[in-house]
PDB file of C-alpha atoms and ligand atoms in Angstrom:
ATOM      1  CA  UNK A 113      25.992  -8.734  52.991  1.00  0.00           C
ATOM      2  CA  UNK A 114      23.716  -7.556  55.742  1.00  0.00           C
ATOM      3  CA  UNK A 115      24.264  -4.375  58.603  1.00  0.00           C
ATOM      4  CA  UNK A 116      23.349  -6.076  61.610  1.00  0.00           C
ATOM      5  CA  UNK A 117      23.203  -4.214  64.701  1.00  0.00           C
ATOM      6  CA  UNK A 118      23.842  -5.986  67.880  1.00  0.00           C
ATOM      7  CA  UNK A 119      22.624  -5.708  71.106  1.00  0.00           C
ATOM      8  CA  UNK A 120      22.845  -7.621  74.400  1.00  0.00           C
ATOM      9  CA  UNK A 121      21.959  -7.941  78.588  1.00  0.00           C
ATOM     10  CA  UNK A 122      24.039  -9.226  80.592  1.00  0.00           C
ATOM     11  CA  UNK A 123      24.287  -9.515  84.566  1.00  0.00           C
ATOM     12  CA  UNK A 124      27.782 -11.706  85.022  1.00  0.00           C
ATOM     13  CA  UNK A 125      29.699 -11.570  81.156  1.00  0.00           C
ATOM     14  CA  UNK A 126      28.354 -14.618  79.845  1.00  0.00           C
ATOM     15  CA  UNK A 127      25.514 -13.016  77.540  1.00  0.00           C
ATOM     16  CA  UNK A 128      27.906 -10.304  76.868  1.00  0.00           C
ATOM     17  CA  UNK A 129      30.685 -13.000  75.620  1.00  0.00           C
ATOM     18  CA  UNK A 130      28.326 -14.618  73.598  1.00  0.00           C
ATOM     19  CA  UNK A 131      27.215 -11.182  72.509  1.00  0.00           C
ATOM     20  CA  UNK A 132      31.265 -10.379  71.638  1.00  0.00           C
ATOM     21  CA  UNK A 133      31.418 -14.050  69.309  1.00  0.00           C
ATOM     22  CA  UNK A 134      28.658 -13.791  67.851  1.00  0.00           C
ATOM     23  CA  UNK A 135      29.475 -10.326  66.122  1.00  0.00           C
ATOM     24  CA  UNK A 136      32.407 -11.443  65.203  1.00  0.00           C
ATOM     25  CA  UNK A 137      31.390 -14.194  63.410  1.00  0.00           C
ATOM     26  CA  UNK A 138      28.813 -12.435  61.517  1.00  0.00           C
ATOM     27  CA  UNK A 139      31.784 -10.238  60.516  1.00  0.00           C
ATOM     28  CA  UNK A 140      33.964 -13.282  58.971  1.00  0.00           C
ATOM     29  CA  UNK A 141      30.679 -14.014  57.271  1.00  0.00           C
ATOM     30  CA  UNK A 142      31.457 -10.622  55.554  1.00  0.00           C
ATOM     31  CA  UNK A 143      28.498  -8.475  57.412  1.00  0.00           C
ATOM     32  CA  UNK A 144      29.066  -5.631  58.596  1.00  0.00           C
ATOM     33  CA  UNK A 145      27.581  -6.180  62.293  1.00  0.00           C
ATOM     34  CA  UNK A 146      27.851  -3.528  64.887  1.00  0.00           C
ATOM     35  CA  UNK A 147      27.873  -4.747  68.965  1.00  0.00           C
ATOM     36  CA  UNK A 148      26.231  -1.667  70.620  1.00  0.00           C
ATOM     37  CA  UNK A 149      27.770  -1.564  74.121  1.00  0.00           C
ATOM     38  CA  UNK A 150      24.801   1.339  75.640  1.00  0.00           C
ATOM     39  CA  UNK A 151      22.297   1.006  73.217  1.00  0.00           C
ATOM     40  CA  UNK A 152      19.990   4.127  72.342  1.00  0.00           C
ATOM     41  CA  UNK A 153      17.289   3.842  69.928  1.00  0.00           C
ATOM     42  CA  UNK A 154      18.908   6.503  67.601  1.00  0.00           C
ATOM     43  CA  UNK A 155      21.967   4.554  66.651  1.00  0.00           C
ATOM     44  CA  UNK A 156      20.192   1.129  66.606  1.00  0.00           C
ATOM     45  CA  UNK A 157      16.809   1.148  65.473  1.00  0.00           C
ATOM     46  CA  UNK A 158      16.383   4.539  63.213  1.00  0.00           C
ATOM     47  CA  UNK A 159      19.808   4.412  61.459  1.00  0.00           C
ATOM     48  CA  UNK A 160      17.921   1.463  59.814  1.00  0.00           C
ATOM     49  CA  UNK A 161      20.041  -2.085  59.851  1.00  0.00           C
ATOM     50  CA  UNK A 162      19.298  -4.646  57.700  1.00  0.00           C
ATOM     51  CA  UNK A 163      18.944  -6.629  60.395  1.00  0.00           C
ATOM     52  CA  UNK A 164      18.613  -6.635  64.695  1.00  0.00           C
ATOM     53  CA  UNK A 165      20.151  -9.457  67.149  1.00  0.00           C
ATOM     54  CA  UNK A 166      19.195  -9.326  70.575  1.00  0.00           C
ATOM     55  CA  UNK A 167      21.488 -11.612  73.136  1.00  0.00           C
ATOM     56  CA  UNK A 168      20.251 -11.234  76.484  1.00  0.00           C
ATOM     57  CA  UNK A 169      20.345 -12.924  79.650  1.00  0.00           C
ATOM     58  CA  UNK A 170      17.380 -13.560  82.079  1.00  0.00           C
ATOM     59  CA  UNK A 171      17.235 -12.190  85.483  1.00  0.00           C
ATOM     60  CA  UNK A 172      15.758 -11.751  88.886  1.00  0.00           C
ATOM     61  CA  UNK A 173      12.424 -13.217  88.127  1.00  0.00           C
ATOM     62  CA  UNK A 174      12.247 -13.501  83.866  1.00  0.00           C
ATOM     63  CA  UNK A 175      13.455  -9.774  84.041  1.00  0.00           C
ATOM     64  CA  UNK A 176      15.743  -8.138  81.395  1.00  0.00           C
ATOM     65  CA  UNK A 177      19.117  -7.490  82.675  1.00  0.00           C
ATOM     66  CA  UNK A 178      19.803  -3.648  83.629  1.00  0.00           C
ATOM     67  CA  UNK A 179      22.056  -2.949  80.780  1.00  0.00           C
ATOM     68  CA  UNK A 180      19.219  -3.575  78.832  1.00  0.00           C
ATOM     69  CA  UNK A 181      16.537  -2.525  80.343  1.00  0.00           C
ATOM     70  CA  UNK A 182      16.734   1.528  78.902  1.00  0.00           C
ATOM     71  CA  UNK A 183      17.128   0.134  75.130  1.00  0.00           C
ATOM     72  CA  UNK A 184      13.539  -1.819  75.940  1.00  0.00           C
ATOM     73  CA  UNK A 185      12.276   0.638  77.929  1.00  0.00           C
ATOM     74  CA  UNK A 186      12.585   3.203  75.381  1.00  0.00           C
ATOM     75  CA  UNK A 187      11.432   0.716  72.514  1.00  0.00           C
ATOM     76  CA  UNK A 188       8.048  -0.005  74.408  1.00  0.00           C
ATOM     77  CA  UNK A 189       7.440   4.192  74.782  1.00  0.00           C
ATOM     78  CA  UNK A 190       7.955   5.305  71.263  1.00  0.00           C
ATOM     79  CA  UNK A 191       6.861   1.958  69.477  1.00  0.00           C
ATOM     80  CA  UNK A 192       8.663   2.775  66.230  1.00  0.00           C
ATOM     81  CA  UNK A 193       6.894   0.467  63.218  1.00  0.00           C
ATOM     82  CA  UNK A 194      10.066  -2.220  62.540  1.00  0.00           C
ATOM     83  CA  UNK A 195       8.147  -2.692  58.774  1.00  0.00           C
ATOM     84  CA  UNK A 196       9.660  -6.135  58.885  1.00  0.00           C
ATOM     85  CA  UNK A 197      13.010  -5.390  59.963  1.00  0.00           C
ATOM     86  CA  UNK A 198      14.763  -8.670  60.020  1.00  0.00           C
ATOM     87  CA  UNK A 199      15.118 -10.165  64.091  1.00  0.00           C
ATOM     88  CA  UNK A 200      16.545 -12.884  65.840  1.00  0.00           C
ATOM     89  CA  UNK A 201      16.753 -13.349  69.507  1.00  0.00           C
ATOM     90  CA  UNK A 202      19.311 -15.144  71.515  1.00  0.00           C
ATOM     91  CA  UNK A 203      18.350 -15.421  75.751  1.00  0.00           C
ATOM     92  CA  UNK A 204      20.480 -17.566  77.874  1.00  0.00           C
ATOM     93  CA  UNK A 205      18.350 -19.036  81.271  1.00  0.00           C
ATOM     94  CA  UNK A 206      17.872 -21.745  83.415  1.00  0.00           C
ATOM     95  CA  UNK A 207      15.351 -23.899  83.047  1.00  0.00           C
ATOM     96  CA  UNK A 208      15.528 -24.338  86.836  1.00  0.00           C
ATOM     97  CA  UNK A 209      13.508 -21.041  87.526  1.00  0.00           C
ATOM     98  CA  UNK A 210      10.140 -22.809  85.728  1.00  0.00           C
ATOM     99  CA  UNK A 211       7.998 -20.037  84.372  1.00  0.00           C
ATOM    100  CA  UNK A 212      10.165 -17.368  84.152  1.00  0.00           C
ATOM    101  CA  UNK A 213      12.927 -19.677  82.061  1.00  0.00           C
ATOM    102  CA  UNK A 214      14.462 -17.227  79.406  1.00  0.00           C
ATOM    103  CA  UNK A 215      11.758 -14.599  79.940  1.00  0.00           C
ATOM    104  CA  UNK A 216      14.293 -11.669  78.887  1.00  0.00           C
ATOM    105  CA  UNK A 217      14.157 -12.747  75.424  1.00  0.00           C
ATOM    106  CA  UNK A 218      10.428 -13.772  75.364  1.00  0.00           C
ATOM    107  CA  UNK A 219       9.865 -10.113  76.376  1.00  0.00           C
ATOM    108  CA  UNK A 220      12.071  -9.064  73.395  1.00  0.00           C
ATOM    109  CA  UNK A 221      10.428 -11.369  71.081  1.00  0.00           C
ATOM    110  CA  UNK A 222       7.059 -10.506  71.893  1.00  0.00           C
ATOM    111  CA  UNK A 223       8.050  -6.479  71.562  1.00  0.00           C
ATOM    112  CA  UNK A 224       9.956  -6.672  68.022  1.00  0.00           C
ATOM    113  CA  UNK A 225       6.965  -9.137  66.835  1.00  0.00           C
ATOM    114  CA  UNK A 226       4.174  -6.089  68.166  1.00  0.00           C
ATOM    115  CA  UNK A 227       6.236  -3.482  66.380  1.00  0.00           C
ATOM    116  CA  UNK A 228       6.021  -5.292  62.936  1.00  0.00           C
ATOM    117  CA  UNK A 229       9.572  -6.857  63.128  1.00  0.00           C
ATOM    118  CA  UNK A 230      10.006 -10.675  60.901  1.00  0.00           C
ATOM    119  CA  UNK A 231      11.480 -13.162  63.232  1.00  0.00           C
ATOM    120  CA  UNK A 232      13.702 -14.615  60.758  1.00  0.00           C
ATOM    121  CA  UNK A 233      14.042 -18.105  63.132  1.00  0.00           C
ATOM    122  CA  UNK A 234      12.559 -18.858  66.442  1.00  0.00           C
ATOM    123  CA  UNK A 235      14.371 -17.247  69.499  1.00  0.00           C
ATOM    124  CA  UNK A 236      17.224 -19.378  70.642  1.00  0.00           C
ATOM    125  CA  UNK A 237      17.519 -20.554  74.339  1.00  0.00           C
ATOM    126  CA  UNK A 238      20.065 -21.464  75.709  1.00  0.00           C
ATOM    127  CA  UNK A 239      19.592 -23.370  79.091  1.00  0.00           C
ATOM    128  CA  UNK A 240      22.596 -23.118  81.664  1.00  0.00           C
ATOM    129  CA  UNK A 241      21.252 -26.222  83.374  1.00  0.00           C
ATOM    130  CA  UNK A 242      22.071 -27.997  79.897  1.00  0.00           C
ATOM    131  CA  UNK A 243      25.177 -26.687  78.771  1.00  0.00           C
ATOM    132  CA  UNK A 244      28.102 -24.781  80.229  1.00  0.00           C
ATOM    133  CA  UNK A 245      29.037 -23.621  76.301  1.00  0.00           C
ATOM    134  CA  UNK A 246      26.495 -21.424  74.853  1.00  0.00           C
ATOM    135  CA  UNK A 247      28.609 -20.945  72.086  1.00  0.00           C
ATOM    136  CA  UNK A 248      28.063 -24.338  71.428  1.00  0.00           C
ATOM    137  CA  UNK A 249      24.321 -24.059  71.032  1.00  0.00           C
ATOM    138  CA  UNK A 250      24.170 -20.480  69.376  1.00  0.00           C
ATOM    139  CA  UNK A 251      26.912 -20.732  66.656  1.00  0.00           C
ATOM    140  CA  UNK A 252      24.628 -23.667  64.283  1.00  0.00           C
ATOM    141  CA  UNK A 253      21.533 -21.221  65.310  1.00  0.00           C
ATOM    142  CA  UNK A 254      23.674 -17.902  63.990  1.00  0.00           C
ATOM    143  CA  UNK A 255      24.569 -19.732  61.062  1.00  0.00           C
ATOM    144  CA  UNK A 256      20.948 -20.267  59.491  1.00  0.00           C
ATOM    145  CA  UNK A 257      19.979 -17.110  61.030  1.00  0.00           C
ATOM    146  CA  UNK A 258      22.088 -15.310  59.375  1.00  0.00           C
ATOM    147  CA  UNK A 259      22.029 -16.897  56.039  1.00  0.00           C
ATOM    148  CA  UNK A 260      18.200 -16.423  55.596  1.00  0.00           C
ATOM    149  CA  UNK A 261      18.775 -12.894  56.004  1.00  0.00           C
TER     150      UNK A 261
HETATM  151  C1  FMN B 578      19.762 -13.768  90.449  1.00  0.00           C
HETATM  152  C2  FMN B 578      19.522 -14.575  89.201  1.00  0.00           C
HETATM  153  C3  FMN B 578      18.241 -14.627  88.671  1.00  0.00           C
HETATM  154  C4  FMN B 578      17.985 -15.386  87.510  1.00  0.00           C
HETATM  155  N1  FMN B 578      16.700 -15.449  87.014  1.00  0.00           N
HETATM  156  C5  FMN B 578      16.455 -16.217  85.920  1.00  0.00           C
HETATM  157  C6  FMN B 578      15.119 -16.336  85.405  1.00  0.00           C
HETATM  158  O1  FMN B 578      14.157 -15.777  85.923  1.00  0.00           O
HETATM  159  N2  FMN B 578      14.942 -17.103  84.292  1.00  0.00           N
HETATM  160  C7  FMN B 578      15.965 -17.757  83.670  1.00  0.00           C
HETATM  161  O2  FMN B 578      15.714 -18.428  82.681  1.00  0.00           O
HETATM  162  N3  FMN B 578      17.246 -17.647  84.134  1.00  0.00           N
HETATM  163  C8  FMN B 578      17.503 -16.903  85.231  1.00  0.00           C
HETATM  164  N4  FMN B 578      18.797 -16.802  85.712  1.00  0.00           N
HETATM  165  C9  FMN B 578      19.879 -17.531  85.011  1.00  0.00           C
HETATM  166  C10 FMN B 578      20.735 -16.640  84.115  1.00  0.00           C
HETATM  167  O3  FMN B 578      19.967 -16.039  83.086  1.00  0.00           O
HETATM  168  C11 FMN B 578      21.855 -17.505  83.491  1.00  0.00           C
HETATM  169  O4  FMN B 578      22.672 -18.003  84.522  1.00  0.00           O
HETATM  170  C12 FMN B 578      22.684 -16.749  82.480  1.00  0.00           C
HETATM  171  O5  FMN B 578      23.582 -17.655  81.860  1.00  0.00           O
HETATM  172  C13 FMN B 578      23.475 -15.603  83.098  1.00  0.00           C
HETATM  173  O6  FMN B 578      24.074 -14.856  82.054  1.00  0.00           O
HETATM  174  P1  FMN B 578      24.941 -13.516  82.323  1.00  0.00           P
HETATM  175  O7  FMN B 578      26.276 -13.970  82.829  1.00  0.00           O
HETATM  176  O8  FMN B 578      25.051 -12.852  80.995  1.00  0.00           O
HETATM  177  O9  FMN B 578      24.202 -12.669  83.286  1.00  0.00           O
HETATM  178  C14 FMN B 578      19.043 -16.077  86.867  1.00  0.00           C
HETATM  179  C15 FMN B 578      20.341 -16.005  87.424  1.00  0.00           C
HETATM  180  C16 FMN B 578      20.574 -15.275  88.582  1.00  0.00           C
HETATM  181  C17 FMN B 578      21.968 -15.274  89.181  1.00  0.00           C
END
């Protein structure tokens, strides 16, 4: 069983919610997953996890959600080598905003790749113009994320 250390952006809850189930499913999987409420790179990144899930929402224009936005910040500055540290993304958008659709998580996705993490499945988005139950898209998506870790 893996030690997955969650982290998430959220403007409204929803991300955050999604955030919330998510962990605790991976926990009646038997991991031992973490949900990092002010993530610092310290606890999340250099106490080594097995593995890293990122559930973020988009904002303002493809923008990482505030919350976040220190955890990335300080990711980008000291570009710690991941070594293939195990990743999986989860952004929640709306494919109404064109370009910038799920952008957060593209910006994640593109960060962990450059610092040498292993996607271990492509980034999930979830599209708020689709579905009003992101559960519903991200729970089949957790499952074979997790159990290729
Ligand atoms: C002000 C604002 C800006 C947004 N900008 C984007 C965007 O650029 N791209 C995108 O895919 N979704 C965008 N969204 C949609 C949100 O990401 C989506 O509604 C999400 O489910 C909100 O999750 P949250 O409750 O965790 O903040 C935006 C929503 C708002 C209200």
């Amino acid at each position: 069983m893996a030690r997955i250390h969650v982290v998430f952006g959220s403007v409204y809850g929803a991300a955050e919610q999604l955030a919330q189930t998510l962990t605790q499913t991976l926990t009646g999987k038997g991991h031992q997953a973490v949900l990092f409420d002010n993530p610092d790179l310290a606890g999340v990144i250099q106490d080594r996890p097995d593995a890293l899930l990122v559930v973020t929402s988009t904002t303002g224009q493809g923008d990482i959600p505030d919350n976040l936005v220190p955890f990335f910040v300080a990711l980008k500055d000291a570009f710690p080598m991941l070594n293939g540290l195990p990743y999986g993304v989860v952004t929640l958008g709306d494919s109404s905003y064109g370009d910038t659709y799920c952008g957060a998580g593209e910006q994640f996705d593109t960060l962990l790749d450059e610092l040498g993490g292993h996607a271990v499945s492509a980034p999930l988005k979830v599209d708020a113009c689709e579905t009003l139950d992101p559960e519903g898209d991200a729970l089949p998506w957790l499952d074979n994320w997790s159990a290729a870790l």
